[in-house]
Coordinates of C-alpha atoms in Angstrom, one line a residue:
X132 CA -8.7 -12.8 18.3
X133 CA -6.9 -10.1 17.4
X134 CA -4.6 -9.7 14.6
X135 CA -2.4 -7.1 13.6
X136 CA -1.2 -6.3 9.9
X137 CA -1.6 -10.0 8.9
X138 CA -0.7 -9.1 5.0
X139 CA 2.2 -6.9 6.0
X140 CA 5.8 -7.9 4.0
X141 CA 3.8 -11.0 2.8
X142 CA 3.3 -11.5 -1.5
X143 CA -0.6 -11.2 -2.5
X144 CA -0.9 -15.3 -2.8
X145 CA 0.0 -15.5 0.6
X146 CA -2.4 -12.8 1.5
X147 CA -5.5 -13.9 -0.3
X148 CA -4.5 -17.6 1.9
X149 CA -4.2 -15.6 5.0
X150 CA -7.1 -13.8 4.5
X151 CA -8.8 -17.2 3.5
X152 CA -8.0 -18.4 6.5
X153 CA -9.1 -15.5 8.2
X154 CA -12.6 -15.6 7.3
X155 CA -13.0 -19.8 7.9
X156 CA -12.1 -19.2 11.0
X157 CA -14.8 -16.3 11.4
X158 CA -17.1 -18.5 10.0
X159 CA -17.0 -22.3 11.5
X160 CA -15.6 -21.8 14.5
X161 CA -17.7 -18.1 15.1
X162 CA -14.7 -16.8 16.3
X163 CA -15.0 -12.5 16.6
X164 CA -11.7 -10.9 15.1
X165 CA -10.3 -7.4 15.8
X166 CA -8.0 -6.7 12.6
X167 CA -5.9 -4.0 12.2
X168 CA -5.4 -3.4 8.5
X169 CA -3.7 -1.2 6.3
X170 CA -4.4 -3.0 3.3
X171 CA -8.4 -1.2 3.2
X172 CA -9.2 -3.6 0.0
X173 CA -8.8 -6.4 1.4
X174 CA -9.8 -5.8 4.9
X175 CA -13.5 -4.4 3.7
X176 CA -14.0 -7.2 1.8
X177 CA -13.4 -9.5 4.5
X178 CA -14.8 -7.8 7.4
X179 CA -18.3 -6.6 8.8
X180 CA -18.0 -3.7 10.2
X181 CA -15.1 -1.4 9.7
X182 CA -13.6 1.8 11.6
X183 CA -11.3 4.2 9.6
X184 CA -8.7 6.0 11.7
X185 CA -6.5 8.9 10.4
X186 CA -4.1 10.0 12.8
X187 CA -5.1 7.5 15.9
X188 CA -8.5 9.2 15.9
X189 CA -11.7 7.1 14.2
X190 CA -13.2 9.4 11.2
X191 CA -15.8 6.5 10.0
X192 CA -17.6 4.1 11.2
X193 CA -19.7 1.7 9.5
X194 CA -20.9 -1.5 8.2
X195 CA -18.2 -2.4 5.7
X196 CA -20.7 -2.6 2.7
X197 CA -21.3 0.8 3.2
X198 CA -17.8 1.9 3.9
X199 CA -17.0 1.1 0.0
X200 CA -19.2 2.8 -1.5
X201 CA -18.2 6.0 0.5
X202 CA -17.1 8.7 -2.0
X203 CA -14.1 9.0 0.3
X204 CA -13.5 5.6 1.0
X205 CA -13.2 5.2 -3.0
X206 CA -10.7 7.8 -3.5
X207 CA -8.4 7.8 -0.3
X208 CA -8.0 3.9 0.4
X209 CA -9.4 2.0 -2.4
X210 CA -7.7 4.5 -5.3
X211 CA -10.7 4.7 -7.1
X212 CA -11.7 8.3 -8.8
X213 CA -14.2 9.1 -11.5
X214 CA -12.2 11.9 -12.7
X215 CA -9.6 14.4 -12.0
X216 CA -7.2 15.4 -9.3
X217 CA -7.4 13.5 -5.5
X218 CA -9.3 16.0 -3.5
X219 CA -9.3 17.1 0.3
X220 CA -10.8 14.9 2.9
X221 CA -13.6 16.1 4.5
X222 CA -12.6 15.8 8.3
X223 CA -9.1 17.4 7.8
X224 CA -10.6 20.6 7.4
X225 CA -9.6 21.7 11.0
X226 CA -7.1 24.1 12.1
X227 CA -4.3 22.9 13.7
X228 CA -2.0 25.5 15.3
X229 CA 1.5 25.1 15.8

């Protein structure tokens, strides 16, 4: 199944219920679901495996345990920082000419 944006314009009750949802249906009926997800808090927290695009190109891929405790994960889609100023992701240090 795939499903694309399910939280989008919705209030965060009726996400955590979608979400809810979401995951029985993972579960019981062992249903595989592509999710498309801008919302990265709740979509690694309710998914297995996760890719992270930036740009239509994938810049991480892993098992969604590991994707939040990614340094960069933490600071660029979960807001969380230690300390200081946001930094510079590591992958947009290419040139790009124009």
């Amino acid at each position: 199944m795939l499903l694309d944006e399910p939280s989008l314009g919705l209030s965060p009750r009726l996400i955590h219920e979608i979400f809810e949802i979401i995951v029985r249906i993972n579960r019981e009926r062992g249903t595989t679901i592509l999710l498309v997800e801008q919302n990265a808090n709740v979509a690694l927290n309710v998914a297995s495996y996760g890719y992270i695009l930036e740009v239509g190109r994938i810049v991480m891929e892993d098992s969604c345990e590991r994707l939040r405790e990614k340094d960069d994960v933490k600071e660029f889609y979960l807001g969380m920082k230690d300390a200081g100023v946001r930094g510079t992701r590591r992958w947009k240090k290419r040139k790009t000419w124009r």
